[in-house]
mmCIF file of C-alpha atoms in Angstrom:
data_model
loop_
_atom_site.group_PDB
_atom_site.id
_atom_site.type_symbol
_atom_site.label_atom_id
_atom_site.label_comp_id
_atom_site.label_asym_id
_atom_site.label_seq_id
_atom_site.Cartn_x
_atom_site.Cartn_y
_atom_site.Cartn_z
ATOM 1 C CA UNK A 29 -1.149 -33.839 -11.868
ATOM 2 C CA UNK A 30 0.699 -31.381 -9.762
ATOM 3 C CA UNK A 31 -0.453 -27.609 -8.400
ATOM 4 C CA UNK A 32 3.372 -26.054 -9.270
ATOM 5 C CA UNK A 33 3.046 -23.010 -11.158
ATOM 6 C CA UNK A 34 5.650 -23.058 -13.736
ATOM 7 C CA UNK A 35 7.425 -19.930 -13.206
ATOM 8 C CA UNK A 36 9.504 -19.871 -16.332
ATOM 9 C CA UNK A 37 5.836 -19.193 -18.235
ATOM 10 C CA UNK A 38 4.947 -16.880 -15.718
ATOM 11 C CA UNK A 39 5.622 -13.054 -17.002
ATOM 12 C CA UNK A 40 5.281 -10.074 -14.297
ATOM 13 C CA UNK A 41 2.546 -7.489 -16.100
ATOM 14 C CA UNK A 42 3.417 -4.585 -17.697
ATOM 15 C CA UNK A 43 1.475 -2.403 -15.142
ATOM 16 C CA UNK A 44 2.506 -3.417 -12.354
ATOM 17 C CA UNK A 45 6.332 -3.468 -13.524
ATOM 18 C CA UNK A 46 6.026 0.087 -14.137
ATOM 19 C CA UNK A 47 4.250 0.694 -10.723
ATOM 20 C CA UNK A 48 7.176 -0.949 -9.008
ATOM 21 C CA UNK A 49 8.625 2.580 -7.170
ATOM 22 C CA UNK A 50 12.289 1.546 -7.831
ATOM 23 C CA UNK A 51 11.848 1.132 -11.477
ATOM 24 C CA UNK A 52 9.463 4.428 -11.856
ATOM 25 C CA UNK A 53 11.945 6.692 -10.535
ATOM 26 C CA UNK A 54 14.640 5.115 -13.166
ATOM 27 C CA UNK A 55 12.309 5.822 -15.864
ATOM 28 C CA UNK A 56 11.266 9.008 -14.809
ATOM 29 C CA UNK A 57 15.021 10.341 -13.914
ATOM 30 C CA UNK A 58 15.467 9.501 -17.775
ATOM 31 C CA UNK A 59 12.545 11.204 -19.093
ATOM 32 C CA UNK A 60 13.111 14.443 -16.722
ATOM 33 C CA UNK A 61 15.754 16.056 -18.938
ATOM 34 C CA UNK A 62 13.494 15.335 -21.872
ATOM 35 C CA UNK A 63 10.500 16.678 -20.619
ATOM 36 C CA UNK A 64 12.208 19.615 -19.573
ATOM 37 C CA UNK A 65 13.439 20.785 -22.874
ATOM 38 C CA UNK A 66 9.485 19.949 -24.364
ATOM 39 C CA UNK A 67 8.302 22.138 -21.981
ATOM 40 C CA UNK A 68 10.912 24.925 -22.809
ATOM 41 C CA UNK A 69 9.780 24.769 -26.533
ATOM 42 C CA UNK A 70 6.474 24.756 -26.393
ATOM 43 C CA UNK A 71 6.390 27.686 -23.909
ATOM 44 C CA UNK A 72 8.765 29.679 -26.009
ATOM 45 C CA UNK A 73 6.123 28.848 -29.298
ATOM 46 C CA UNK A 74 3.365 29.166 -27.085
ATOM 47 C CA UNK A 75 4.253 32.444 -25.673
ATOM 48 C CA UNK A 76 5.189 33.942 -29.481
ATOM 49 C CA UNK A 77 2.479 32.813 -30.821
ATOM 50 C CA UNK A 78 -0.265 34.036 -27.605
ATOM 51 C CA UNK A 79 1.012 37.513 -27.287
ATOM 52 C CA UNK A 80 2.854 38.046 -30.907
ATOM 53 C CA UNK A 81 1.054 36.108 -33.616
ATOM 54 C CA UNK A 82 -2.544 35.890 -32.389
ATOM 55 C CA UNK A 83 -5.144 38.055 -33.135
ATOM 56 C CA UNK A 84 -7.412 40.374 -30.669
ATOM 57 C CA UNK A 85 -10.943 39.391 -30.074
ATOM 58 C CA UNK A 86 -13.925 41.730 -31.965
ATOM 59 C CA UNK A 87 -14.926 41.921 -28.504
ATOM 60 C CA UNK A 88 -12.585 41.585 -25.966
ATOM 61 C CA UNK A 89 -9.830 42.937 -28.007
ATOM 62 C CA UNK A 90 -6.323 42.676 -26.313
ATOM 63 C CA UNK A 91 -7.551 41.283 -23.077
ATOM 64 C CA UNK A 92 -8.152 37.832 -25.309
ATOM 65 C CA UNK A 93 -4.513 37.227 -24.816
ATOM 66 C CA UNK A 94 -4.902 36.257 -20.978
ATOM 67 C CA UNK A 95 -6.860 33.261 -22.253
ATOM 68 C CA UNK A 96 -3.649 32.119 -23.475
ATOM 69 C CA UNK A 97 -2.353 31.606 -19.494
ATOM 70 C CA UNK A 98 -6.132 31.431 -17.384
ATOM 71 C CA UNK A 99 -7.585 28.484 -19.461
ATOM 72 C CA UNK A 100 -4.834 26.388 -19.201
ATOM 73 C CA UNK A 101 -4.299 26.975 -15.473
ATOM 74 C CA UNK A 102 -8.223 26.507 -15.101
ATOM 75 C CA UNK A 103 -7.867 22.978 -16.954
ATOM 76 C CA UNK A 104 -4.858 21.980 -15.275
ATOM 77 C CA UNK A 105 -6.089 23.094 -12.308
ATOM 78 C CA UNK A 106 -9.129 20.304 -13.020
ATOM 79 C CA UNK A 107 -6.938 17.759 -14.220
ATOM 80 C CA UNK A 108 -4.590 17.441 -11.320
ATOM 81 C CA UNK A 109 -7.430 17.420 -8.897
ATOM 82 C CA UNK A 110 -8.653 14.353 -11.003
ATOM 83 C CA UNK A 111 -5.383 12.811 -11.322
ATOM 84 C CA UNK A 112 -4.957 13.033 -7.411
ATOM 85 C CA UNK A 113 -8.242 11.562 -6.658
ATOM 86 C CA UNK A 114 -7.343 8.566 -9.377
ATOM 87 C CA UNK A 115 -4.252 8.166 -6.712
ATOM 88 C CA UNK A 116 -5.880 8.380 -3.730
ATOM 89 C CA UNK A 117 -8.533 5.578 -5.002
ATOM 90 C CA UNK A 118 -5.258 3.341 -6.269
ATOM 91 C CA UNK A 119 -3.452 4.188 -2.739
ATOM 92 C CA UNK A 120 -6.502 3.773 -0.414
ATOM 93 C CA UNK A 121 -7.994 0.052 -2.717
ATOM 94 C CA UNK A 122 -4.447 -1.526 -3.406
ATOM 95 C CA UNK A 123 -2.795 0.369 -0.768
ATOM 96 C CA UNK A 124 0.076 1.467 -2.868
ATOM 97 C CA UNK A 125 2.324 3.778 -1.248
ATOM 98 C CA UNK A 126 3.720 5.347 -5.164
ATOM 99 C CA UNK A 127 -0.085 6.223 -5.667
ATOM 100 C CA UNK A 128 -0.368 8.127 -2.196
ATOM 101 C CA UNK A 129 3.111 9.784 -3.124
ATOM 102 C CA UNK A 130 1.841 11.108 -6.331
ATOM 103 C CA UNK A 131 -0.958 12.255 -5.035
ATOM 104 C CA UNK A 132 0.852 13.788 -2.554
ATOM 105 C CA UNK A 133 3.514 15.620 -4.903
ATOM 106 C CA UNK A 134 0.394 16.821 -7.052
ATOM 107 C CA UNK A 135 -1.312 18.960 -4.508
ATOM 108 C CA UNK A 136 0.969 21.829 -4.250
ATOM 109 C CA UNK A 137 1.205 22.406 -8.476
ATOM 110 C CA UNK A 138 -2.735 21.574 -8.610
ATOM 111 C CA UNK A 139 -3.229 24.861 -5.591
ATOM 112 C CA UNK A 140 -0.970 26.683 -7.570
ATOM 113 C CA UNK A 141 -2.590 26.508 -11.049
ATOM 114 C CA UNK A 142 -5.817 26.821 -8.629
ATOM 115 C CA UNK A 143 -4.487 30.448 -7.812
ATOM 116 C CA UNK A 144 -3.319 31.532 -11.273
ATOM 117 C CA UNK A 145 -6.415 30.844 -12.558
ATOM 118 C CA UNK A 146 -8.412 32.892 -10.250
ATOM 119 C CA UNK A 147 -5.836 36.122 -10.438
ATOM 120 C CA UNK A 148 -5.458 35.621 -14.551
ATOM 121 C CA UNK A 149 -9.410 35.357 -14.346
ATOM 122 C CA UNK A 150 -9.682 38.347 -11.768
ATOM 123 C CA UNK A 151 -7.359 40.349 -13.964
ATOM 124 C CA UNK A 152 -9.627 39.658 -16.827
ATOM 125 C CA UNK A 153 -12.832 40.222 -15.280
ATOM 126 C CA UNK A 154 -11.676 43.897 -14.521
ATOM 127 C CA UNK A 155 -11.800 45.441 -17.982
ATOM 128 C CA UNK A 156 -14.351 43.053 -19.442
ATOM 129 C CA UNK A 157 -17.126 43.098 -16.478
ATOM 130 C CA UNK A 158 -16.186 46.089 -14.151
ATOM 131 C CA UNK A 159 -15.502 43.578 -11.129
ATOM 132 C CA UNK A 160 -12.503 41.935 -9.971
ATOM 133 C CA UNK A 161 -14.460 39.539 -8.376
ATOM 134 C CA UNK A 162 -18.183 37.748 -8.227
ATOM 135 C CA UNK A 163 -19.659 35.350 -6.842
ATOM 136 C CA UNK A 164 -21.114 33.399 -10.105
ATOM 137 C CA UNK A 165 -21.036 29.823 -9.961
ATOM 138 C CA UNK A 166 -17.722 29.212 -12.536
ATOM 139 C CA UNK A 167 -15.950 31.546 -9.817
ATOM 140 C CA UNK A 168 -17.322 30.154 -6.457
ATOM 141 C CA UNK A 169 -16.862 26.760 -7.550
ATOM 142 C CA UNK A 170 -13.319 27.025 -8.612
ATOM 143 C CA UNK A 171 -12.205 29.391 -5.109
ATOM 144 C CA UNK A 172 -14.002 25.427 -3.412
ATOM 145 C CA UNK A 173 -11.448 23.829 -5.736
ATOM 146 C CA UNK A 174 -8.666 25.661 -4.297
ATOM 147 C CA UNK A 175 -10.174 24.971 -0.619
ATOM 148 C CA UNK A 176 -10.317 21.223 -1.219
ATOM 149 C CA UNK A 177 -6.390 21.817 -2.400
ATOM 150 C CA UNK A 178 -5.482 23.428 0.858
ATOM 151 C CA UNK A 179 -7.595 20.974 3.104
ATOM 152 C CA UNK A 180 -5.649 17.908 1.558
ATOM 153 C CA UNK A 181 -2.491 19.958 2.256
ATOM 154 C CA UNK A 182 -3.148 20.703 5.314
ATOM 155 C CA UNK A 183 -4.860 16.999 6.251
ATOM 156 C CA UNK A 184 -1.772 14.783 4.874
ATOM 157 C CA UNK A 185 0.762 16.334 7.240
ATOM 158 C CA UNK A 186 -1.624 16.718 10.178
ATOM 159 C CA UNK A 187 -1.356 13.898 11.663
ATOM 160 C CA UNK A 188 1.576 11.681 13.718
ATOM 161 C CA UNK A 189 1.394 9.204 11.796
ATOM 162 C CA UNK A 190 1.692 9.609 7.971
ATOM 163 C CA UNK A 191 -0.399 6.431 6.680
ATOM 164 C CA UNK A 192 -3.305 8.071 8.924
ATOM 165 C CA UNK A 193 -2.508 11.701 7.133
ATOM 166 C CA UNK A 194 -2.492 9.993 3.857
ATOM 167 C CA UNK A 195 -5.607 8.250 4.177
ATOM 168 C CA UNK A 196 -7.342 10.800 5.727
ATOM 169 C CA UNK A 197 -5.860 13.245 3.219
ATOM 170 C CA UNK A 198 -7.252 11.297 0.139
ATOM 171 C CA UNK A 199 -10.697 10.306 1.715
ATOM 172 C CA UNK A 200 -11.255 14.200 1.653
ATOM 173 C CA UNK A 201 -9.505 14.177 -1.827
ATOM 174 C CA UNK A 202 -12.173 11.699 -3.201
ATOM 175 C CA UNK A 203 -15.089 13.907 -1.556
ATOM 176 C CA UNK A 204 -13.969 16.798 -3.860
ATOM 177 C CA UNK A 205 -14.427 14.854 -6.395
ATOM 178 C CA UNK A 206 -17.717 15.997 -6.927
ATOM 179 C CA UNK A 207 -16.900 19.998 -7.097
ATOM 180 C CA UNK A 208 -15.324 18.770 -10.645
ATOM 181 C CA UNK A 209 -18.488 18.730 -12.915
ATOM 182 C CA UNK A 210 -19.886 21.471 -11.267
ATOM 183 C CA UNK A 211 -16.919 23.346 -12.209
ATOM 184 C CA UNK A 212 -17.283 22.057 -15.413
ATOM 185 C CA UNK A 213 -20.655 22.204 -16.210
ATOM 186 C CA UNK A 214 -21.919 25.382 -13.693
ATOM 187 C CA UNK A 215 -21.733 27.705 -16.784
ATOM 188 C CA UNK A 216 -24.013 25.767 -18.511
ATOM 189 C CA UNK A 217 -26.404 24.849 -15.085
ATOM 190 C CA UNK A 218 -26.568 28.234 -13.908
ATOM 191 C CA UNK A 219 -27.015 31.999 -14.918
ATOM 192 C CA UNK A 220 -23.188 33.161 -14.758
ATOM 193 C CA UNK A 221 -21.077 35.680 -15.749
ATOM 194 C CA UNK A 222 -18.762 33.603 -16.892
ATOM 195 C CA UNK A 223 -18.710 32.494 -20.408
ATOM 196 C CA UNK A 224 -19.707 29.378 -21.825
ATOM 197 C CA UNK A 225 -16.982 26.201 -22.657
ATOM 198 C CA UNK A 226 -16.289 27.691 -26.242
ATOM 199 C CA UNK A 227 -13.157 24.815 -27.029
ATOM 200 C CA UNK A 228 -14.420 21.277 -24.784
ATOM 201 C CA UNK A 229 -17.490 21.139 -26.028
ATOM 202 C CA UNK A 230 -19.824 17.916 -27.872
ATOM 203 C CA UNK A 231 -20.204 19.962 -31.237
ATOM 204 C CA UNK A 232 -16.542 21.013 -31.171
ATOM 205 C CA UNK A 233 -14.559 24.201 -30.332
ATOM 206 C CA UNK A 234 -16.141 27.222 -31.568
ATOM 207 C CA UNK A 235 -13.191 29.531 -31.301
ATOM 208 C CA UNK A 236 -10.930 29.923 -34.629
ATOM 209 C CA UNK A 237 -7.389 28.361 -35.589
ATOM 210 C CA UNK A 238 -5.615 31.180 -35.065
ATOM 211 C CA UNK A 239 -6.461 31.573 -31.191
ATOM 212 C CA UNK A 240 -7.239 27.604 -30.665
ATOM 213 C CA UNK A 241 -3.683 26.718 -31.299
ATOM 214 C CA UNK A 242 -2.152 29.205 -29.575
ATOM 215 C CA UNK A 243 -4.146 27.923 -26.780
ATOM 216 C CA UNK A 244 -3.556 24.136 -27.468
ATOM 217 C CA UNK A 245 0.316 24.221 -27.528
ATOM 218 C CA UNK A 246 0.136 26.610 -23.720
ATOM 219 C CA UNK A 247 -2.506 23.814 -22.676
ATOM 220 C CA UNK A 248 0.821 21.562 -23.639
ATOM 221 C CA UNK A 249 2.905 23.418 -22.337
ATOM 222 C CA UNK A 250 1.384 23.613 -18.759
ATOM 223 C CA UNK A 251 0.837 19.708 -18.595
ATOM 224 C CA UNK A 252 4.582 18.989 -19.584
ATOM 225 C CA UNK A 253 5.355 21.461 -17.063
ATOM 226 C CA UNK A 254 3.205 20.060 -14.396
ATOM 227 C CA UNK A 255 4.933 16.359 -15.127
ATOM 228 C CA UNK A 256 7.977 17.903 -14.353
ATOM 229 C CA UNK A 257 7.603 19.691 -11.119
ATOM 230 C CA UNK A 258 5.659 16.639 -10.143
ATOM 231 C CA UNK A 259 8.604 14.540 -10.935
ATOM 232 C CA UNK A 260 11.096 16.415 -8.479
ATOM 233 C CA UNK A 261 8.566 16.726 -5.905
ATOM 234 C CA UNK A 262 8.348 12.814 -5.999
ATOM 235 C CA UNK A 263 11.719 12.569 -5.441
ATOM 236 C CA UNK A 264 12.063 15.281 -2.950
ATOM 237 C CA UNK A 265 9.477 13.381 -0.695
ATOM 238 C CA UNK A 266 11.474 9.637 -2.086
ATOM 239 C CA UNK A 267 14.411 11.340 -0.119
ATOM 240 C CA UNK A 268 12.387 13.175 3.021
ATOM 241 C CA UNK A 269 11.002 9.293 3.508
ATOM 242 C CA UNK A 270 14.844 8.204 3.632
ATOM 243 C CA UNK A 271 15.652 10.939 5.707
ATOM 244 C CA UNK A 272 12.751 9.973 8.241
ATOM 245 C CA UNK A 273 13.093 6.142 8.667
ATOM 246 C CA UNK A 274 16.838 6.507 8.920
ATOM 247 C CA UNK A 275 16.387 9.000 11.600
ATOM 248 C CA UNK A 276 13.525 6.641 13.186
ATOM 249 C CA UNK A 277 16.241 4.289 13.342
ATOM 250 C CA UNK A 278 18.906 5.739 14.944
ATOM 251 C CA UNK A 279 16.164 6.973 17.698
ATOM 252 C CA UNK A 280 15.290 3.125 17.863
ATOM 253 C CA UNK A 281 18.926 1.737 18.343
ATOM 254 C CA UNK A 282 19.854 4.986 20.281
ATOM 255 C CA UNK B 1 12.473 54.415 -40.161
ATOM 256 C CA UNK B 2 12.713 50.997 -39.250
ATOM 257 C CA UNK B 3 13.679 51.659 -35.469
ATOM 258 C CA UNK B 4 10.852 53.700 -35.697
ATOM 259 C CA UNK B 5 8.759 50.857 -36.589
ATOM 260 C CA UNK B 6 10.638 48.691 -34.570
ATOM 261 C CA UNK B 7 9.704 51.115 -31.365
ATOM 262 C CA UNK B 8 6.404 51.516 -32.569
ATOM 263 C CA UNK B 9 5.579 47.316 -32.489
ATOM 264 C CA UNK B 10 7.370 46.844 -29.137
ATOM 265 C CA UNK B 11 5.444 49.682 -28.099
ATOM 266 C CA UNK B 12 2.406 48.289 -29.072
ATOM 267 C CA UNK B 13 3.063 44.638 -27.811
ATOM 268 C CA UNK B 14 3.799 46.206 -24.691
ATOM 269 C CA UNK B 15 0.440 48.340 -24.354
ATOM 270 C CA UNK B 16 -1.761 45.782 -25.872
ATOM 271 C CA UNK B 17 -4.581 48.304 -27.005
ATOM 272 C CA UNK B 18 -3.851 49.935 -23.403
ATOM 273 C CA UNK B 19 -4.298 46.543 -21.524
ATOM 274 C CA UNK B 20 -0.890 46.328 -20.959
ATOM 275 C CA UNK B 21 -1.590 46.089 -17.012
ATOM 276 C CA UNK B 22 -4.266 43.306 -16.874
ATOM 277 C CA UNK B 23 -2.406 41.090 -19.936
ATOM 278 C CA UNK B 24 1.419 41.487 -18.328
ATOM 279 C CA UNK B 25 0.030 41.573 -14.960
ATOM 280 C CA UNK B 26 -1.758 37.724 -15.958
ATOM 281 C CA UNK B 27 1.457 36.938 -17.265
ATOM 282 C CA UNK B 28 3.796 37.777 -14.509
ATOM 283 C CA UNK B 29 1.670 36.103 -11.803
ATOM 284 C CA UNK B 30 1.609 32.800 -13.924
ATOM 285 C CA UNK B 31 5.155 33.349 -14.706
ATOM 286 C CA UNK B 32 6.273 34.014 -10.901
ATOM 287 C CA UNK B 33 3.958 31.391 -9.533
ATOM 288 C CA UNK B 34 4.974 28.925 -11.912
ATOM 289 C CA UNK B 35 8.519 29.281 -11.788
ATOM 290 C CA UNK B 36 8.648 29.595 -8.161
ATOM 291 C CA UNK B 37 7.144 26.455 -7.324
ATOM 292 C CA UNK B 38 9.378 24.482 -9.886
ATOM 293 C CA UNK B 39 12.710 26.464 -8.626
ATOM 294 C CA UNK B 40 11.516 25.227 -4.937
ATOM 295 C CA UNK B 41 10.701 22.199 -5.676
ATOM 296 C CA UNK B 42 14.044 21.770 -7.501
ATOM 297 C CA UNK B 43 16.310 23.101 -4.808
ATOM 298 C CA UNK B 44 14.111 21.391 -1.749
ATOM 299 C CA UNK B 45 14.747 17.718 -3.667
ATOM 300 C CA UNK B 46 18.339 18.774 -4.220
ATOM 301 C CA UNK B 47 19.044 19.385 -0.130
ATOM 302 C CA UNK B 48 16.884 16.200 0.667
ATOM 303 C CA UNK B 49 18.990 14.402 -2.059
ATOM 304 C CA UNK B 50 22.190 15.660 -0.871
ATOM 305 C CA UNK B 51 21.121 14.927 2.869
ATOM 306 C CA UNK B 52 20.752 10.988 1.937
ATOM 307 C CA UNK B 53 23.799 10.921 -0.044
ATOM 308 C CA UNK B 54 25.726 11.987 2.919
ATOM 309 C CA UNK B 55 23.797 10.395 5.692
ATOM 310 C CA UNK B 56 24.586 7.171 2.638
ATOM 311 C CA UNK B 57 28.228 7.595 3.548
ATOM 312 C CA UNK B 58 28.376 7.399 6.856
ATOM 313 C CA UNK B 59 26.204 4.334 6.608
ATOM 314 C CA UNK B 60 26.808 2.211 4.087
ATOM 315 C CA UNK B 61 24.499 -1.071 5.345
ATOM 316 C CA UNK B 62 21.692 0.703 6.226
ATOM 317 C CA UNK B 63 18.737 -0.636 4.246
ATOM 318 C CA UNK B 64 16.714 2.444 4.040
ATOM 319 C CA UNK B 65 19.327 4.304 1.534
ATOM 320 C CA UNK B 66 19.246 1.380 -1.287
#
């Protein structure tokens, strides 16, 4: 009896296929014009149908329509941070360098839904509250959010070295982690301002059709977005890696 | 009459029961933000991009541009 593996039965997995960086920026070059156009669509519905077709709130009136760009933001804004971390545990376990890149590309579009949803929310806090700004837990914990952004920013290119940046980077990525369900769930631990989750909630959304799917096709609309711009800022740092070990190179034959 | 009613709705979806600044305000921020960082990202991959292809040309072996 012999210990040969038969390769011929031997099939690579699907995962890891996909995970192979050569073959993810084939598929995703081929998906990019796609995605592109899906976003276009759905922000040209979701736009008519936010400021047009929906109606005012019997208590906010008017001002309801900002929901239409701050919750998204807010979610995305909580999504990418969880998507990064889910990279930064693949890059820093498996030490894969596609996971790290991701990660990476996602910080920038995370900070900036980060900052849209704090001006959107500031904006909408004038009229309704009387304040631009306060510090209620919702608030405070999403202005951390956006620090945790900015420190991984900051971290990943401070160092020499950019496996030490990286890994540095996502360690502090992975400690944020935590700030998520207290952004989450602070309106329902604490005495805010801020209103109650009235759409993710165990009994179900609480708002009506007519605003809900307004808000569902922007909430679309933002994530295909967000693929997007991450795609060409994968590709962007795919090429600034190039750029670096070629001119490493030269320096080394030079 | 109807460009009267025409100017009265775009009147109205611009003042938004006189909220026009906070609802146009949210929307330009998102709008400028949102655009802006896909527009930089676009052209900043298109310059590295266009820095490999050349740097791909003058050479051709080098394992790093395959």
């Amino acid at each position: 009896m012999t210990s040969e593996v038969d390769t011929h039965r031997v099939r690579p997995r699907r995962a890891v296929s996909v995970a192979n960086p050569a073959r993810f920026f084939r598929i995703a070059n081929r998906l990019l014009p796609w995605l592109s156009a899906t976003a276009a669509v759905l922000f040209a519905v979701g736009l008519y149908l936010a400021l047009v077709e929906s109606p005012p709130d019997r208590q906010q009136g008017e001002t309801v329509r900002i929901m239409y760009v701050h919750v998204p933001a807010a979610w995305m804004a909580l999504f990418v941070y969880v998507s990064m971390a889910i990279a930064c545990f693949v890059g820093l376990v498996w030490r894969h360098g596609l996971a790290m890149m991701a990660a990476r590309a996602a910080a920038p579009i995370g900070l900036v839904f980060t900052i849209v949803c704090l001006a959107t929310g500031s904006l909408w806090g004038k009229p309704m509250w009387g304040a631009w700004w306060a510090w209620d837990a919702r608030m405070t914990s999403v202005l951390v959010l956006a620090f945790f952004y900015l420190g991984y920013i900051a971290l990943v290119d401070a160092f020499d070295d950019p496996a030490r940046g990286q890994q540095s980077a996502a360690i502090l990525c992975l400690v944020g982690v935590i700030n998520v369900p207290i952004v989450k769930f602070s309106v329902d631990w604490f005495n805010t301002l801020h209103q109650p989750a009235s759409v993710a909630r165990l009994d179900g959304p609480t708002i009506h059709s007519s605003m809900l799917v307004p808000l569902l096709v922007m909430i679309a609309a933002f994530t295909v977005l967000f693929l997007v711009a991450l795609v060409w800022r994968m590709r962007g740092l795919r090429a600034g890696a190039k750029l670096a070990a070629a001119t490493a190179n030269a320096a080394r034959e030079a | 009459m109807q460009a009267d009613d025409a100017t009265a709705t775009a009147y109205e979806i611009l003042a938004q029961g006189d909220y026009g600044p906070y609802i146009w305000g949210s929307y330009g921020i998102a709008a400028v933000a949102l655009c802006g960082l896909l527009i930089w990202s676009i052209l900043r991959t298109r310059a590295l991009e266009r820095r490999v292809s050349e740097q791909r040309r003058t050479i051709p072996a080098d394992e790093d541009f395959r």
